[in-house]
Tab-separated table of C-alpha atoms and ligand atoms in Angstrom:
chain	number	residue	atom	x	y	z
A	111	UNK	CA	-3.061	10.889	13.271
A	112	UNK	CA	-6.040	13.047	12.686
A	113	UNK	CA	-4.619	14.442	9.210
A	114	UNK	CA	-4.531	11.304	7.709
A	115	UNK	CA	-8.729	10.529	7.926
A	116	UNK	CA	-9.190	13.102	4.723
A	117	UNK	CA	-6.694	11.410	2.798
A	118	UNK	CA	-7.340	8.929	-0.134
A	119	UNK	CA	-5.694	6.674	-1.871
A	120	UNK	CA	-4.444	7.777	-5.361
A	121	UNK	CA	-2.270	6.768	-8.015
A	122	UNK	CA	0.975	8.823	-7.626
A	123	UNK	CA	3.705	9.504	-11.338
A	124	UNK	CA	7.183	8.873	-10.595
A	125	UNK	CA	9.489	10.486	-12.571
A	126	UNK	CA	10.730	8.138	-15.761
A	127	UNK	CA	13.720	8.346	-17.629
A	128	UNK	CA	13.146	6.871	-21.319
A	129	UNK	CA	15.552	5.418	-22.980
A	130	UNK	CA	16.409	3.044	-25.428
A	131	UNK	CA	18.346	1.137	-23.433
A	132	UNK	CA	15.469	0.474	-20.879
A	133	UNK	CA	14.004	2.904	-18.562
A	134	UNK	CA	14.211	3.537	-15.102
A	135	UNK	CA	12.380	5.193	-12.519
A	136	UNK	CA	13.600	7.049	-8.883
A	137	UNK	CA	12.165	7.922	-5.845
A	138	UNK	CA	14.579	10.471	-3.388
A	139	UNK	CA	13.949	12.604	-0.873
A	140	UNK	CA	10.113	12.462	-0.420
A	141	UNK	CA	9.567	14.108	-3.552
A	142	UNK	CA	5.987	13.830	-4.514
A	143	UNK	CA	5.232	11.376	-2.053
A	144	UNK	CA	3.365	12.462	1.157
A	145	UNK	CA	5.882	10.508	3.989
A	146	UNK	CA	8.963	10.145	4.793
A	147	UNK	CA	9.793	6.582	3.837
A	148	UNK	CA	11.563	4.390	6.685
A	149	UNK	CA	10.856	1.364	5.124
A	150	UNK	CA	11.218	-0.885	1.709
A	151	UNK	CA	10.038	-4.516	1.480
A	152	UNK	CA	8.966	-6.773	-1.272
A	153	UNK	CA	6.819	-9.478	-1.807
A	154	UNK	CA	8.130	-11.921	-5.071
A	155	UNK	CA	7.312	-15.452	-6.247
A	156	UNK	CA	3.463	-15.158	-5.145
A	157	UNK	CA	1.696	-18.093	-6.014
A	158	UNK	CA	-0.759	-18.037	-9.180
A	159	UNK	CA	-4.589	-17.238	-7.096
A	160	UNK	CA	-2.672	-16.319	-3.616
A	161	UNK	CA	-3.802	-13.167	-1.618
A	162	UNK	CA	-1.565	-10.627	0.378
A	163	UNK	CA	-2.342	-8.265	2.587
A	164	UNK	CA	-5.593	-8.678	4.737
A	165	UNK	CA	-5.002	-5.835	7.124
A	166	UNK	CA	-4.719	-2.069	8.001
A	167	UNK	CA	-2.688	0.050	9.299
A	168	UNK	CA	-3.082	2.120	12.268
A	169	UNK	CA	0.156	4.701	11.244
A	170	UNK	CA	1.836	3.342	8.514
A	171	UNK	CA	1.403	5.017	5.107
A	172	UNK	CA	2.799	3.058	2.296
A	173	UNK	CA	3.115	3.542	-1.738
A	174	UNK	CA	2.829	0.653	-3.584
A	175	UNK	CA	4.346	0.012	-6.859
A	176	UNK	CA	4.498	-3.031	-9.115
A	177	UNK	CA	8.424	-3.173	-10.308
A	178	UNK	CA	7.188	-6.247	-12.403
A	179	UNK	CA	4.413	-7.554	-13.859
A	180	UNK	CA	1.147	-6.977	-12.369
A	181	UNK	CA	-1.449	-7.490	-9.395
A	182	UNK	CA	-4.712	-5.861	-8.315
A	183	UNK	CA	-4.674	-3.307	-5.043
A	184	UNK	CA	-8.173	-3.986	-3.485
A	185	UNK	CA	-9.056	-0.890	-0.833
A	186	UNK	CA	-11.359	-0.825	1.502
A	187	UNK	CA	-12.698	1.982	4.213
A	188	UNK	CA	-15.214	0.737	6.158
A	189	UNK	CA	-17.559	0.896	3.686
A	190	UNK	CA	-16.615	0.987	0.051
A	191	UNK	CA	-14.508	-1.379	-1.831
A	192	UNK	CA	-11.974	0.438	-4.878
A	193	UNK	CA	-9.670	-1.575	-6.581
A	194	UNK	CA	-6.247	-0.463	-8.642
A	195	UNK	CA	-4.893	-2.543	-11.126
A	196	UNK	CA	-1.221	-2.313	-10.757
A	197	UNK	CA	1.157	-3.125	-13.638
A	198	UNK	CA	3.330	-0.162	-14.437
A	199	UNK	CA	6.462	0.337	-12.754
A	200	UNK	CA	6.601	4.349	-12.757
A	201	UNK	CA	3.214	4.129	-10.911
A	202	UNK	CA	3.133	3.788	-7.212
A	203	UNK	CA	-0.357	3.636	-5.113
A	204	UNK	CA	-0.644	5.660	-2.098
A	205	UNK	CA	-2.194	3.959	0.711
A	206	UNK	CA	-2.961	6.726	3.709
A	207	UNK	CA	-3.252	5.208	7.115
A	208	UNK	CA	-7.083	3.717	8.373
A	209	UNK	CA	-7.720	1.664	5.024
A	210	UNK	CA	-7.752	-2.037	4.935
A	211	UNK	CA	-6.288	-3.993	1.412
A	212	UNK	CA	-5.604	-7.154	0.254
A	213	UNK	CA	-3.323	-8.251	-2.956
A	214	UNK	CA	-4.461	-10.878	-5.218
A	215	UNK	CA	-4.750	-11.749	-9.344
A	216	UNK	CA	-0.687	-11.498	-9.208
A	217	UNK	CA	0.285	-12.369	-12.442
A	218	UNK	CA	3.586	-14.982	-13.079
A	219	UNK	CA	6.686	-13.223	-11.538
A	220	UNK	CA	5.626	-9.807	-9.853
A	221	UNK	CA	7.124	-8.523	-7.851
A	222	UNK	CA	5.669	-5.740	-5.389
A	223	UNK	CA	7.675	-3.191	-3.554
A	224	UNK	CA	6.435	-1.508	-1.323
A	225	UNK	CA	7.506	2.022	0.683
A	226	UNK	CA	6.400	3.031	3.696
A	227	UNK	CA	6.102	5.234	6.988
A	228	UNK	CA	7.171	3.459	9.762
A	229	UNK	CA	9.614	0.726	10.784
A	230	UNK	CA	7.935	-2.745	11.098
A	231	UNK	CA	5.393	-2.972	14.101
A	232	UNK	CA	2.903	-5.587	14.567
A	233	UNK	CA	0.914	-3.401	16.754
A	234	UNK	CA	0.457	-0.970	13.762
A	235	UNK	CA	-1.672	-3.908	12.423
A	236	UNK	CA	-5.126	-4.211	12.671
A	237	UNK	CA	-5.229	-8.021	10.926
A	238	UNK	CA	-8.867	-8.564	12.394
A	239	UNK	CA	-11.400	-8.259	9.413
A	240	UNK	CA	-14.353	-7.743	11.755
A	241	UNK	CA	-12.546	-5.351	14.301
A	242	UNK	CA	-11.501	-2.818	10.952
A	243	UNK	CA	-15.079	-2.812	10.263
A	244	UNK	CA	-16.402	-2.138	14.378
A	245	UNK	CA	-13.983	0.498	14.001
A	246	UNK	CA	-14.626	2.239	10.649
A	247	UNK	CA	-18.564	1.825	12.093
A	248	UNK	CA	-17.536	4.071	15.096
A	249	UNK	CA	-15.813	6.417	12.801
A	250	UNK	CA	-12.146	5.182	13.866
A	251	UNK	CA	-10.365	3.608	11.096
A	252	UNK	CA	-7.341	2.728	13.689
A	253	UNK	CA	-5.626	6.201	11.715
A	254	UNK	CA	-6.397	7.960	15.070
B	102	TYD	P1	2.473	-9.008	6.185
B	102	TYD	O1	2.633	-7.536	6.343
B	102	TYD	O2	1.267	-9.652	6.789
B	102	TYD	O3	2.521	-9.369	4.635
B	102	TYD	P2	1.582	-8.893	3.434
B	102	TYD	O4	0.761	-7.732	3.897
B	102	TYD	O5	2.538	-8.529	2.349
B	102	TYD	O6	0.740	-10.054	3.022
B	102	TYD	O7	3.797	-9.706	6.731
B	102	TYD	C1	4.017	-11.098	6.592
B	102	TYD	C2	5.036	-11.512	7.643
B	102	TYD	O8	6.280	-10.842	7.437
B	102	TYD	C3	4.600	-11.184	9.069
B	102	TYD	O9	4.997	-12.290	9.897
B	102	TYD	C4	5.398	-9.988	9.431
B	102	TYD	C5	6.654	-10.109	8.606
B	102	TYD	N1	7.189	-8.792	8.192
B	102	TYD	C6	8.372	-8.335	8.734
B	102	TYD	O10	9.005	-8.998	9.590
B	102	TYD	N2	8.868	-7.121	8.342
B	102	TYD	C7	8.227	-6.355	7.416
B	102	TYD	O11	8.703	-5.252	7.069
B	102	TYD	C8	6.988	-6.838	6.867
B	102	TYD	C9	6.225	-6.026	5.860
B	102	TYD	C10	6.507	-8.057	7.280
């Protein structure tokens, strides 16, 4: 996946319709987001000081949005450490393929959904803190 080792994480608008009713944000048919998503999960009742994440992926791209409340995005390529602060819910985070994260700081109900790239795979994982970082040494970020 050669295209995806130029590609950086970034904040990514989705399209919000005000009203006084209460708002409410879409995502359809790719549109301004860089995949094709075959996959939706969530992660909800998170524990106050609890961690998610801990991994890369080798294919999977994901956007990650915070439909409630709020929780940090901590990114990591092999050899700089970036973290996004997550609490609006027309802002998703774009997570390209090769970079390793982990969740934490979730604050009291959040609730994080998360679209992405691929079907479910553990062997799109790489879980192994000190493998990612032999392989971002040796240039491959397991986004090859
Ligand atoms: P994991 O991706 O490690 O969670 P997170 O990154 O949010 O901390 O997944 C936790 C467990 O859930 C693991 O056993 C795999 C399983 N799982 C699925 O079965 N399907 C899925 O779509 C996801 C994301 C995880």
């Amino acid at each position: 996946m050669e295209q995806n080792v130029t590609l950086e994480p970034r904040i990514i608008q989705l399209p919000k319709i005000c009203d006084p009713r209460g708002n409410l944000t879409f995502v359809q048919d790719m549109d301004g987001i860089p995949f094709n998503i075959e996959r939706v999960y969530w992660t909800y009742d998170v524990p106050s000081g609890e961690s998610r994440g801990g991994h890369s992926h080798r294919e999977a791209e994901e956007l990650v949005v915070a439909v409630s409340g709020s929780f940090n995005v901590n990114i990591f390529d092999g050899e700089d450490w970036s973290t996004f602060l997550l609490n609006r819910p027309f802002q998703g985070l774009y997570i390209p393929a090769g970079y390793w994260r982990t969740l934490d700081n979730f604050a009291s109900g959040s609730v994080c959904l998360v679209m992405t790239s691929t079907i479910y795979s553990e062997d799109d994982y790489v879980r192994d803190y000190e493998e990612y970082k032999r392989m971002a040494a040796s240039g491959r970020r397991g986004d090859e």
